[in-house]
PDB file of N, CA and C in Angstrom:
ATOM      1  N   MET A 683      88.346 120.755 152.767  1.00  0.00           N
ATOM      2  CA  MET A 683      88.734 122.023 152.200  1.00  0.00           C
ATOM      3  C   MET A 683      90.247 122.203 152.241  1.00  0.00           C
ATOM      4  N   ALA A 684      90.929 121.522 153.099  1.00  0.00           N
ATOM      5  CA  ALA A 684      92.380 121.629 153.169  1.00  0.00           C
ATOM      6  C   ALA A 684      93.018 120.816 152.052  1.00  0.00           C
ATOM      7  N   LEU A 685      94.291 121.066 151.836  1.00  0.00           N
ATOM      8  CA  LEU A 685      95.022 120.312 150.822  1.00  0.00           C
ATOM      9  C   LEU A 685      95.139 118.855 151.251  1.00  0.00           C
ATOM     10  N   THR A 686      95.068 117.960 150.285  1.00  0.00           N
ATOM     11  CA  THR A 686      95.238 116.550 150.598  1.00  0.00           C
ATOM     12  C   THR A 686      96.736 116.262 150.757  1.00  0.00           C
ATOM     13  N   LYS A 687      97.029 115.118 151.334  1.00  0.00           N
ATOM     14  CA  LYS A 687      98.424 114.742 151.526  1.00  0.00           C
ATOM     15  C   LYS A 687      99.139 114.594 150.192  1.00  0.00           C
ATOM     16  N   GLU A 688      98.440 114.068 149.203  1.00  0.00           N
ATOM     17  CA  GLU A 688      99.045 113.873 147.889  1.00  0.00           C
ATOM     18  C   GLU A 688      99.366 115.207 147.222  1.00  0.00           C
ATOM     19  N   GLN A 689      98.456 116.168 147.346  1.00  0.00           N
ATOM     20  CA  GLN A 689      98.690 117.475 146.752  1.00  0.00           C
ATOM     21  C   GLN A 689      99.879 118.168 147.410  1.00  0.00           C
ATOM     22  N   SER A 690      99.913 118.155 148.731  1.00  0.00           N
ATOM     23  CA  SER A 690     101.013 118.820 149.420  1.00  0.00           C
ATOM     24  C   SER A 690     102.329 118.090 149.175  1.00  0.00           C
ATOM     25  N   ALA A 691     102.305 116.762 149.108  1.00  0.00           N
ATOM     26  CA  ALA A 691     103.531 116.011 148.841  1.00  0.00           C
ATOM     27  C   ALA A 691     104.061 116.307 147.444  1.00  0.00           C
ATOM     28  N   SER A 692     103.174 116.463 146.473  1.00  0.00           N
ATOM     29  CA  SER A 692     103.631 116.767 145.118  1.00  0.00           C
ATOM     30  C   SER A 692     104.243 118.168 145.045  1.00  0.00           C
ATOM     31  N   LEU A 693     103.658 119.118 145.767  1.00  0.00           N
ATOM     32  CA  LEU A 693     104.224 120.468 145.784  1.00  0.00           C
ATOM     33  C   LEU A 693     105.578 120.488 146.489  1.00  0.00           C
ATOM     34  N   VAL A 694     105.699 119.732 147.572  1.00  0.00           N
ATOM     35  CA  VAL A 694     106.964 119.680 148.305  1.00  0.00           C
ATOM     36  C   VAL A 694     108.053 119.060 147.435  1.00  0.00           C
ATOM     37  N   SER A 695     107.731 117.987 146.737  1.00  0.00           N
ATOM     38  CA  SER A 695     108.739 117.348 145.897  1.00  0.00           C
ATOM     39  C   SER A 695     109.092 118.211 144.682  1.00  0.00           C
ATOM     40  N   LYS A 696     108.136 118.997 144.197  1.00  0.00           N
ATOM     41  CA  LYS A 696     108.385 119.832 143.022  1.00  0.00           C
ATOM     42  C   LYS A 696     109.248 121.051 143.362  1.00  0.00           C
ATOM     43  N   PHE A 697     108.966 121.715 144.484  1.00  0.00           N
ATOM     44  CA  PHE A 697     109.640 122.968 144.806  1.00  0.00           C
ATOM     45  C   PHE A 697     110.751 122.812 145.847  1.00  0.00           C
ATOM     46  N   GLY A 698     110.795 121.695 146.547  1.00  0.00           N
ATOM     47  CA  GLY A 698     111.815 121.494 147.567  1.00  0.00           C
ATOM     48  C   GLY A 698     113.023 120.754 147.041  1.00  0.00           C
ATOM     49  N   ALA A 699     114.064 120.693 147.879  1.00  0.00           N
ATOM     50  CA  ALA A 699     115.275 119.962 147.511  1.00  0.00           C
ATOM     51  C   ALA A 699     115.025 118.460 147.544  1.00  0.00           C
ATOM     52  N   ASN A 700     114.181 118.015 148.467  1.00  0.00           N
ATOM     53  CA  ASN A 700     113.779 116.608 148.541  1.00  0.00           C
ATOM     54  C   ASN A 700     112.358 116.543 149.081  1.00  0.00           C
ATOM     55  N   GLU A 701     111.844 115.330 149.292  1.00  0.00           N
ATOM     56  CA  GLU A 701     110.443 115.192 149.700  1.00  0.00           C
ATOM     57  C   GLU A 701     110.188 115.580 151.156  1.00  0.00           C
ATOM     58  N   ASN A 702     111.253 115.777 151.939  1.00  0.00           N
ATOM     59  CA  ASN A 702     111.097 116.182 153.337  1.00  0.00           C
ATOM     60  C   ASN A 702     111.429 117.649 153.571  1.00  0.00           C
ATOM     61  N   ASP A 703     111.627 118.411 152.528  1.00  0.00           N
ATOM     62  CA  ASP A 703     112.056 119.804 152.630  1.00  0.00           C
ATOM     63  C   ASP A 703     110.847 120.736 152.710  1.00  0.00           C
ATOM     64  N   THR A 704     110.074 120.619 153.767  1.00  0.00           N
ATOM     65  CA  THR A 704     108.853 121.416 153.880  1.00  0.00           C
ATOM     66  C   THR A 704     109.103 122.830 154.399  1.00  0.00           C
ATOM     67  N   GLY A 705     110.266 123.097 154.947  1.00  0.00           N
ATOM     68  CA  GLY A 705     110.556 124.417 155.491  1.00  0.00           C
ATOM     69  C   GLY A 705     111.117 125.386 154.478  1.00  0.00           C
ATOM     70  N   ASN A 706     111.400 124.924 153.288  1.00  0.00           N
ATOM     71  CA  ASN A 706     111.943 125.774 152.248  1.00  0.00           C
ATOM     72  C   ASN A 706     110.946 126.880 151.915  1.00  0.00           C
ATOM     73  N   THR A 707     111.454 128.076 151.694  1.00  0.00           N
ATOM     74  CA  THR A 707     110.596 129.224 151.407  1.00  0.00           C
ATOM     75  C   THR A 707     109.764 129.000 150.145  1.00  0.00           C
ATOM     76  N   LYS A 708     110.372 128.426 149.120  1.00  0.00           N
ATOM     77  CA  LYS A 708     109.653 128.177 147.871  1.00  0.00           C
ATOM     78  C   LYS A 708     108.504 127.194 148.086  1.00  0.00           C
ATOM     79  N   VAL A 709     108.732 126.188 148.898  1.00  0.00           N
ATOM     80  CA  VAL A 709     107.701 125.183 149.178  1.00  0.00           C
ATOM     81  C   VAL A 709     106.548 125.830 149.933  1.00  0.00           C
ATOM     82  N   GLN A 710     106.871 126.643 150.921  1.00  0.00           N
ATOM     83  CA  GLN A 710     105.821 127.293 151.701  1.00  0.00           C
ATOM     84  C   GLN A 710     104.985 128.223 150.833  1.00  0.00           C
ATOM     85  N   ILE A 711     105.638 128.961 149.939  1.00  0.00           N
ATOM     86  CA  ILE A 711     104.902 129.859 149.043  1.00  0.00           C
ATOM     87  C   ILE A 711     103.990 129.054 148.116  1.00  0.00           C
ATOM     88  N   ALA A 712     104.482 127.941 147.606  1.00  0.00           N
ATOM     89  CA  ALA A 712     103.664 127.097 146.723  1.00  0.00           C
ATOM     90  C   ALA A 712     102.468 126.520 147.474  1.00  0.00           C
ATOM     91  N   LEU A 713     102.663 126.099 148.725  1.00  0.00           N
ATOM     92  CA  LEU A 713     101.556 125.570 149.528  1.00  0.00           C
ATOM     93  C   LEU A 713     100.531 126.656 149.827  1.00  0.00           C
ATOM     94  N   PHE A 714     101.006 127.866 150.151  1.00  0.00           N
ATOM     95  CA  PHE A 714     100.080 128.973 150.398  1.00  0.00           C
ATOM     96  C   PHE A 714      99.301 129.309 149.126  1.00  0.00           C
ATOM     97  N   THR A 715      99.953 129.247 147.971  1.00  0.00           N
ATOM     98  CA  THR A 715      99.282 129.551 146.712  1.00  0.00           C
ATOM     99  C   THR A 715      98.166 128.547 146.425  1.00  0.00           C
ATOM    100  N   ALA A 716      98.449 127.281 146.672  1.00  0.00           N
ATOM    101  CA  ALA A 716      97.418 126.257 146.470  1.00  0.00           C
ATOM    102  C   ALA A 716      96.253 126.476 147.429  1.00  0.00           C
ATOM    103  N   ARG A 717      96.558 126.831 148.658  1.00  0.00           N
ATOM    104  CA  ARG A 717      95.508 127.099 149.653  1.00  0.00           C
ATOM    105  C   ARG A 717      94.683 128.322 149.257  1.00  0.00           C
ATOM    106  N   ILE A 718      95.331 129.350 148.729  1.00  0.00           N
ATOM    107  CA  ILE A 718      94.629 130.549 148.282  1.00  0.00           C
ATOM    108  C   ILE A 718      93.676 130.220 147.144  1.00  0.00           C
ATOM    109  N   GLU A 719      94.114 129.378 146.223  1.00  0.00           N
ATOM    110  CA  GLU A 719      93.242 128.982 145.112  1.00  0.00           C
ATOM    111  C   GLU A 719      92.011 128.237 145.611  1.00  0.00           C
ATOM    112  N   GLN A 720      92.199 127.357 146.591  1.00  0.00           N
ATOM    113  CA  GLN A 720      91.063 126.621 147.153  1.00  0.00           C
ATOM    114  C   GLN A 720      90.102 127.557 147.879  1.00  0.00           C
ATOM    115  N   LEU A 721      90.644 128.461 148.688  1.00  0.00           N
ATOM    116  CA  LEU A 721      89.779 129.381 149.428  1.00  0.00           C
ATOM    117  C   LEU A 721      89.039 130.321 148.483  1.00  0.00           C
ATOM    118  N   SER A 722      89.686 130.747 147.423  1.00  0.00           N
ATOM    119  CA  SER A 722      89.028 131.628 146.451  1.00  0.00           C
ATOM    120  C   SER A 722      87.852 130.928 145.785  1.00  0.00           C
ATOM    121  N   ALA A 723      88.042 129.666 145.427  1.00  0.00           N
ATOM    122  CA  ALA A 723      86.947 128.905 144.827  1.00  0.00           C
ATOM    123  C   ALA A 723      85.808 128.712 145.826  1.00  0.00           C
ATOM    124  N   HIS A 724      86.146 128.493 147.083  1.00  0.00           N
ATOM    125  CA  HIS A 724      85.125 128.317 148.116  1.00  0.00           C
ATOM    126  C   HIS A 724      84.326 129.611 148.299  1.00  0.00           C
ATOM    127  N   ILE A 725      85.014 130.736 148.303  1.00  0.00           N
ATOM    128  CA  ILE A 725      84.331 132.021 148.506  1.00  0.00           C
ATOM    129  C   ILE A 725      83.447 132.360 147.305  1.00  0.00           C
ATOM    130  N   GLN A 726      83.838 131.917 146.116  1.00  0.00           N
ATOM    131  CA  GLN A 726      82.971 132.116 144.951  1.00  0.00           C
ATOM    132  C   GLN A 726      81.641 131.395 145.143  1.00  0.00           C
ATOM    133  N   SER A 727      81.700 130.210 145.738  1.00  0.00           N
ATOM    134  CA  SER A 727      80.482 129.430 145.951  1.00  0.00           C
ATOM    135  C   SER A 727      79.681 129.904 147.152  1.00  0.00           C
ATOM    136  N   PHE A 728      80.380 130.360 148.187  1.00  0.00           N
ATOM    137  CA  PHE A 728      79.737 130.767 149.438  1.00  0.00           C
ATOM    138  C   PHE A 728      80.197 132.175 149.812  1.00  0.00           C
ATOM    139  N   PRO A 729      79.619 133.199 149.191  1.00  0.00           N
ATOM    140  CA  PRO A 729      80.116 134.561 149.412  1.00  0.00           C
ATOM    141  C   PRO A 729      79.866 135.125 150.806  1.00  0.00           C
ATOM    142  N   LYS A 730      78.974 134.533 151.579  1.00  0.00           N
ATOM    143  CA  LYS A 730      78.701 135.043 152.920  1.00  0.00           C
ATOM    144  C   LYS A 730      79.542 134.382 154.004  1.00  0.00           C
ATOM    145  N   ASP A 731      80.453 133.520 153.630  1.00  0.00           N
ATOM    146  CA  ASP A 731      81.301 132.824 154.593  1.00  0.00           C
ATOM    147  C   ASP A 731      82.424 133.767 155.043  1.00  0.00           C
ATOM    148  N   LYS A 732      82.176 134.469 156.135  1.00  0.00           N
ATOM    149  CA  LYS A 732      83.115 135.485 156.616  1.00  0.00           C
ATOM    150  C   LYS A 732      84.403 134.877 157.156  1.00  0.00           C
ATOM    151  N   SER A 733      84.321 133.709 157.764  1.00  0.00           N
ATOM    152  CA  SER A 733      85.533 133.100 158.304  1.00  0.00           C
ATOM    153  C   SER A 733      86.473 132.660 157.185  1.00  0.00           C
ATOM    154  N   ALA A 734      85.923 132.250 156.060  1.00  0.00           N
ATOM    155  CA  ALA A 734      86.759 131.882 154.917  1.00  0.00           C
ATOM    156  C   ALA A 734      87.428 133.121 154.330  1.00  0.00           C
ATOM    157  N   LYS A 735      86.717 134.232 154.301  1.00  0.00           N
ATOM    158  CA  LYS A 735      87.305 135.471 153.807  1.00  0.00           C
ATOM    159  C   LYS A 735      88.450 135.934 154.705  1.00  0.00           C
ATOM    160  N   ARG A 736      88.259 135.775 156.010  1.00  0.00           N
ATOM    161  CA  ARG A 736      89.315 136.145 156.950  1.00  0.00           C
ATOM    162  C   ARG A 736      90.521 135.227 156.783  1.00  0.00           C
ATOM    163  N   SER A 737      90.265 133.943 156.616  1.00  0.00           N
ATOM    164  CA  SER A 737      91.353 132.988 156.408  1.00  0.00           C
ATOM    165  C   SER A 737      92.109 133.295 155.123  1.00  0.00           C
ATOM    166  N   LEU A 738      91.383 133.663 154.084  1.00  0.00           N
ATOM    167  CA  LEU A 738      92.014 134.010 152.817  1.00  0.00           C
ATOM    168  C   LEU A 738      92.926 135.223 152.982  1.00  0.00           C
ATOM    169  N   ALA A 739      92.453 136.239 153.668  1.00  0.00           N
ATOM    170  CA  ALA A 739      93.270 137.433 153.887  1.00  0.00           C
ATOM    171  C   ALA A 739      94.524 137.105 154.697  1.00  0.00           C
ATOM    172  N   LYS A 740      94.373 136.227 155.661  1.00  0.00           N
ATOM    173  CA  LYS A 740      95.506 135.836 156.503  1.00  0.00           C
ATOM    174  C   LYS A 740      96.559 135.079 155.698  1.00  0.00           C
ATOM    175  N   VAL A 741      96.123 134.146 154.861  1.00  0.00           N
ATOM    176  CA  VAL A 741      97.058 133.353 154.057  1.00  0.00           C
ATOM    177  C   VAL A 741      97.734 134.233 153.002  1.00  0.00           C
ATOM    178  N   ILE A 742      97.001 135.174 152.428  1.00  0.00           N
ATOM    179  CA  ILE A 742      97.591 136.089 151.452  1.00  0.00           C
ATOM    180  C   ILE A 742      98.681 136.921 152.115  1.00  0.00           C
ATOM    181  N   GLY A 743      98.448 137.376 153.328  1.00  0.00           N
ATOM    182  CA  GLY A 743      99.456 138.145 154.055  1.00  0.00           C
ATOM    183  C   GLY A 743     100.703 137.327 154.355  1.00  0.00           C
ATOM    184  N   GLN A 744     100.515 136.074 154.729  1.00  0.00           N
ATOM    185  CA  GLN A 744     101.659 135.207 155.004  1.00  0.00           C
ATOM    186  C   GLN A 744     102.477 134.975 153.744  1.00  0.00           C
ATOM    187  N   ARG A 745     101.793 134.731 152.624  1.00  0.00           N
ATOM    188  CA  ARG A 745     102.502 134.518 151.364  1.00  0.00           C
ATOM    189  C   ARG A 745     103.236 135.777 150.931  1.00  0.00           C
ATOM    190  N   LYS A 746     102.614 136.925 151.157  1.00  0.00           N
ATOM    191  CA  LYS A 746     103.227 138.191 150.784  1.00  0.00           C
ATOM    192  C   LYS A 746     104.527 138.422 151.560  1.00  0.00           C
ATOM    193  N   LYS A 747     104.520 138.091 152.848  1.00  0.00           N
ATOM    194  CA  LYS A 747     105.733 138.230 153.657  1.00  0.00           C
ATOM    195  C   LYS A 747     106.840 137.312 153.160  1.00  0.00           C
ATOM    196  N   LEU A 748     106.489 136.078 152.835  1.00  0.00           N
ATOM    197  CA  LEU A 748     107.497 135.130 152.350  1.00  0.00           C
ATOM    198  C   LEU A 748     108.035 135.543 150.982  1.00  0.00           C
ATOM    199  N   LEU A 749     107.181 136.062 150.116  1.00  0.00           N
ATOM    200  CA  LEU A 749     107.647 136.534 148.820  1.00  0.00           C
ATOM    201  C   LEU A 749     108.599 137.712 148.970  1.00  0.00           C
ATOM    202  N   LYS A 750     108.294 138.596 149.887  1.00  0.00           N
ATOM    203  CA  LYS A 750     109.168 139.740 150.138  1.00  0.00           C
ATOM    204  C   LYS A 750     110.522 139.266 150.665  1.00  0.00           C
ATOM    205  N   TYR A 751     110.507 138.279 151.548  1.00  0.00           N
ATOM    206  CA  TYR A 751     111.746 137.717 152.082  1.00  0.00           C
ATOM    207  C   TYR A 751     112.565 137.055 150.975  1.00  0.00           C
ATOM    208  N   LEU A 752     111.920 136.248 150.151  1.00  0.00           N
ATOM    209  CA  LEU A 752     112.618 135.563 149.061  1.00  0.00           C
ATOM    210  C   LEU A 752     113.200 136.568 148.076  1.00  0.00           C
ATOM    211  N   GLN A 753     112.479 137.632 147.804  1.00  0.00           N
ATOM    212  CA  GLN A 753     112.962 138.662 146.898  1.00  0.00           C
ATOM    213  C   GLN A 753     114.202 139.344 147.460  1.00  0.00           C
ATOM    214  N   SER A 754     114.252 139.522 148.771  1.00  0.00           N
ATOM    215  CA  SER A 754     115.387 140.213 149.370  1.00  0.00           C
ATOM    216  C   SER A 754     116.643 139.341 149.414  1.00  0.00           C
ATOM    217  N   ILE A 755     116.486 138.018 149.531  1.00  0.00           N
ATOM    218  CA  ILE A 755     117.679 137.175 149.634  1.00  0.00           C
ATOM    219  C   ILE A 755     118.123 136.590 148.303  1.00  0.00           C
ATOM    220  N   ASN A 756     117.189 136.349 147.366  1.00  0.00           N
ATOM    221  CA  ASN A 756     117.542 135.709 146.100  1.00  0.00           C
ATOM    222  C   ASN A 756     116.563 136.160 145.019  1.00  0.00           C
ATOM    223  N   LEU A 757     116.934 137.198 144.315  1.00  0.00           N
ATOM    224  CA  LEU A 757     116.037 137.800 143.325  1.00  0.00           C
ATOM    225  C   LEU A 757     115.744 136.862 142.156  1.00  0.00           C
ATOM    226  N   GLU A 758     116.729 136.116 141.705  1.00  0.00           N
ATOM    227  CA  GLU A 758     116.513 135.211 140.577  1.00  0.00           C
ATOM    228  C   GLU A 758     115.551 134.080 140.941  1.00  0.00           C
ATOM    229  N   ALA A 759     115.690 133.532 142.142  1.00  0.00           N
ATOM    230  CA  ALA A 759     114.777 132.478 142.591  1.00  0.00           C
ATOM    231  C   ALA A 759     113.359 133.025 142.728  1.00  0.00           C
ATOM    232  N   TYR A 760     113.240 134.268 143.201  1.00  0.00           N
ATOM    233  CA  TYR A 760     111.943 134.929 143.332  1.00  0.00           C
ATOM    234  C   TYR A 760     111.273 135.063 141.963  1.00  0.00           C
ATOM    235  N   ARG A 761     112.036 135.537 140.977  1.00  0.00           N
ATOM    236  CA  ARG A 761     111.472 135.731 139.636  1.00  0.00           C
ATOM    237  C   ARG A 761     111.058 134.403 139.009  1.00  0.00           C
ATOM    238  N   ALA A 762     111.883 133.377 139.216  1.00  0.00           N
ATOM    239  CA  ALA A 762     111.551 132.062 138.659  1.00  0.00           C
ATOM    240  C   ALA A 762     110.301 131.490 139.319  1.00  0.00           C
ATOM    241  N   LEU A 763     110.175 131.682 140.625  1.00  0.00           N
ATOM    242  CA  LEU A 763     109.028 131.136 141.348  1.00  0.00           C
ATOM    243  C   LEU A 763     107.724 131.821 140.952  1.00  0.00           C
ATOM    244  N   ILE A 764     107.722 133.139 140.877  1.00  0.00           N
ATOM    245  CA  ILE A 764     106.472 133.819 140.508  1.00  0.00           C
ATOM    246  C   ILE A 764     106.085 133.510 139.064  1.00  0.00           C
ATOM    247  N   LYS A 765     107.088 133.286 138.213  1.00  0.00           N
ATOM    248  CA  LYS A 765     106.774 132.903 136.840  1.00  0.00           C
ATOM    249  C   LYS A 765     106.172 131.499 136.796  1.00  0.00           C
ATOM    250  N   GLU A 766     106.732 130.586 137.583  1.00  0.00           N
ATOM    251  CA  GLU A 766     106.246 129.205 137.577  1.00  0.00           C
ATOM    252  C   GLU A 766     104.855 129.082 138.208  1.00  0.00           C
ATOM    253  N   LEU A 767     104.614 129.869 139.252  1.00  0.00           N
ATOM    254  CA  LEU A 767     103.306 129.825 139.914  1.00  0.00           C
ATOM    255  C   LEU A 767     102.265 130.702 139.224  1.00  0.00           C
ATOM    256  N   GLY A 768     102.718 131.599 138.355  1.00  0.00           N
ATOM    257  CA  GLY A 768     101.800 132.485 137.648  1.00  0.00           C
ATOM    258  C   GLY A 768     101.208 133.549 138.542  1.00  0.00           C
ATOM    259  N   LEU A 769     102.012 134.120 139.430  1.00  0.00           N
ATOM    260  CA  LEU A 769     101.503 135.112 140.372  1.00  0.00           C
ATOM    261  C   LEU A 769     101.421 136.512 139.791  1.00  0.00           C
ATOM    262  N   ARG A 770     102.371 136.886 138.978  1.00  0.00           N
ATOM    263  CA  ARG A 770     102.364 138.236 138.387  1.00  0.00           C
ATOM    264  C   ARG A 770     102.099 138.114 136.892  1.00  0.00           C
ATOM    265  N   LYS A 771     101.587 139.189 136.341  1.00  0.00           N
ATOM    266  CA  LYS A 771     101.301 139.164 134.903  1.00  0.00           C
ATOM    267  C   LYS A 771     102.227 140.070 134.153  1.00  0.00           C
TER     268      LYS A 771
END
């Protein structure tokens, strides 16, 4: 259920400065977004899985905090990231 190494490596290389830049805010938001998509699909299949619902809420909160931080320090990067990830409509 977790992201594979290949998936996380591709996200890190796409959103980070290099392939080892895992601490970058943009990379973390992209990884959380991928995890949210996986958990959402899992909950669609297994609606009674309460621990998955709790995990989903926790990851959404973490992503929300990072998005708020990114918005406060670099508004243009925030707008570009949400557009690329398709978070807002």
